[in-house]
Tab-separated table of C-alpha atoms in Angstrom:
chain	number	residue	atom	x	y	z
O	30	MET	CA	-2.682	13.536	-14.450
O	31	THR	CA	-0.958	15.378	-12.127
O	32	GLU	CA	-4.010	14.880	-9.717
O	33	ILE	CA	-4.704	10.990	-10.021
O	34	ALA	CA	-0.490	10.226	-9.660
O	35	PHE	CA	-0.324	12.365	-6.487
O	36	GLN	CA	-3.810	9.980	-5.146
O	37	ILE	CA	-1.333	6.514	-6.043
O	38	ILE	CA	1.030	8.427	-4.233
O	39	LEU	CA	-1.711	9.431	-1.596
O	40	TYR	CA	-2.879	6.455	-0.864
O	41	ALA	CA	0.019	4.102	-1.589
O	42	GLY	CA	2.347	5.942	1.432
O	43	ASN	CA	-1.052	5.664	3.779
O	44	ASP	CA	-0.572	2.082	2.882
O	45	ARG	CA	3.068	1.550	3.436
O	46	SER	CA	2.440	3.629	6.846
O	47	CYS	CA	-0.038	1.386	7.983
O	48	ALA	CA	1.737	-1.698	7.302
O	49	MET	CA	4.901	-0.494	9.143
O	50	GLU	CA	2.705	0.619	12.024
O	51	ALA	CA	1.363	-2.952	11.892
O	52	ILE	CA	4.809	-4.083	12.229
O	53	GLN	CA	5.972	-2.679	15.156
O	54	ALA	CA	2.376	-3.706	16.853
O	55	ALA	CA	3.259	-7.273	16.323
O	56	LYS	CA	6.384	-6.556	17.563
O	57	ASN	CA	4.776	-5.146	20.737
O	58	GLY	CA	2.711	-8.070	21.047
O	59	ASP	CA	-0.119	-6.455	20.295
O	60	PHE	CA	-1.974	-8.600	17.116
O	61	ASP	CA	-5.068	-7.663	17.380
O	62	GLU	CA	-3.782	-3.948	16.031
O	63	ALA	CA	-1.395	-4.986	14.223
O	64	ASP	CA	-4.621	-7.110	12.281
O	65	ARG	CA	-6.676	-3.961	12.540
O	66	LEU	CA	-3.545	-1.933	10.825
O	67	MET	CA	-3.064	-4.925	8.230
O	68	GLU	CA	-7.116	-4.442	6.840
O	69	GLU	CA	-7.145	-0.660	7.234
O	70	ALA	CA	-3.656	-0.255	4.869
O	71	LYS	CA	-5.725	-2.843	2.561
O	72	THR	CA	-8.306	-0.542	2.560
O	73	GLU	CA	-5.654	2.332	1.357
O	74	LEU	CA	-4.709	-0.082	-0.822
O	75	GLY	CA	-7.629	-0.911	-2.962
O	76	LYS	CA	-7.347	3.367	-3.146
O	77	ALA	CA	-4.518	4.117	-4.915
O	78	HIS	CA	-5.202	0.473	-7.689
O	79	ASN	CA	-7.936	2.654	-7.743
O	80	PHE	CA	-6.337	5.442	-9.311
O	81	GLN	CA	-4.060	2.990	-11.080
O	82	THR	CA	-6.912	1.050	-12.735
O	83	LYS	CA	-8.542	4.723	-14.485
O	84	LEU	CA	-5.370	5.086	-15.515
O	85	LEU	CA	-4.699	1.879	-17.843
O	86	GLN	CA	-8.862	2.009	-18.804
O	87	ASP	CA	-8.227	4.809	-20.349
O	88	GLU	CA	-5.379	3.610	-21.934
O	89	ALA	CA	-6.885	1.180	-23.321
O	90	ASN	CA	-9.444	3.208	-24.464
O	91	GLY	CA	-7.373	4.910	-26.514
O	92	ASN	CA	-6.689	8.236	-24.639
O	93	LYS	CA	-3.636	8.338	-24.493
O	94	ASN	CA	-1.420	9.748	-21.302
O	95	ASP	CA	1.335	11.445	-20.795
O	96	ILE	CA	3.972	10.175	-19.059
O	97	ASN	CA	5.877	12.290	-16.616
O	98	VAL	CA	8.716	11.822	-13.476
O	99	ILE	CA	5.493	12.758	-10.905
O	100	LEU	CA	3.204	8.742	-12.611
O	101	ILE	CA	6.756	7.500	-12.786
O	102	HIS	CA	7.454	8.453	-9.112
O	103	SER	CA	3.752	7.788	-8.049
O	104	GLN	CA	4.231	3.781	-9.835
O	105	ASP	CA	7.322	3.513	-7.492
O	106	HIS	CA	5.278	4.692	-4.526
O	107	LEU	CA	3.054	1.667	-4.928
O	108	MET	CA	5.313	-1.151	-5.741
O	109	THR	CA	7.045	-0.265	-3.288
O	110	ALA	CA	3.695	-0.412	-0.641
O	111	LEU	CA	2.794	-3.419	-1.784
O	112	THR	CA	6.622	-4.629	-1.421
O	113	VAL	CA	6.017	-3.532	2.056
O	114	LYS	CA	2.564	-5.102	2.563
O	115	ASP	CA	3.931	-8.646	1.344
O	116	LEU	CA	6.496	-8.225	3.536
O	117	ALA	CA	4.370	-6.454	6.150
O	118	ILE	CA	2.383	-9.740	6.450
O	119	GLU	CA	5.017	-12.136	6.471
O	120	ILE	CA	7.041	-10.615	9.328
O	121	ILE	CA	4.038	-10.442	11.467
O	122	GLU	CA	3.402	-14.037	11.140
O	123	LEU	CA	6.999	-14.717	12.101
O	124	TYR	CA	6.048	-12.849	15.221
O	125	LYS	CA	2.692	-14.141	16.078
O	126	ASN	CA	4.321	-17.415	16.033
O	127	LYS	CA	7.054	-16.515	18.261
O	128	HIS	CA	4.780	-15.439	20.749
O	129	VAL	CA	2.435	-18.642	20.176
O	130	SER	CA	5.752	-20.837	21.016
O	131	ALA	CA	6.911	-18.672	23.844
């Protein structure tokens, strides 16, 4: 359980970092890099989701998982990463629109 939780933390953190870097790239007008980083973020988030899905499938199959602080922490990381990714998409779009109208 702890190993899975740490994998979720790792990949969610990678997603969040890529999304934040993508915002900075867009801020600097490098939209190709911003798009590349958002694709990388999507890949990392997919990996985190795969580990979370394994936990959900195990639970659905009757295999009870011990809930611990590390698992709760991993879910917090995942939800934060999802939020940052969604906001990054919107912020990058704003920078693109600003760049076009300038």
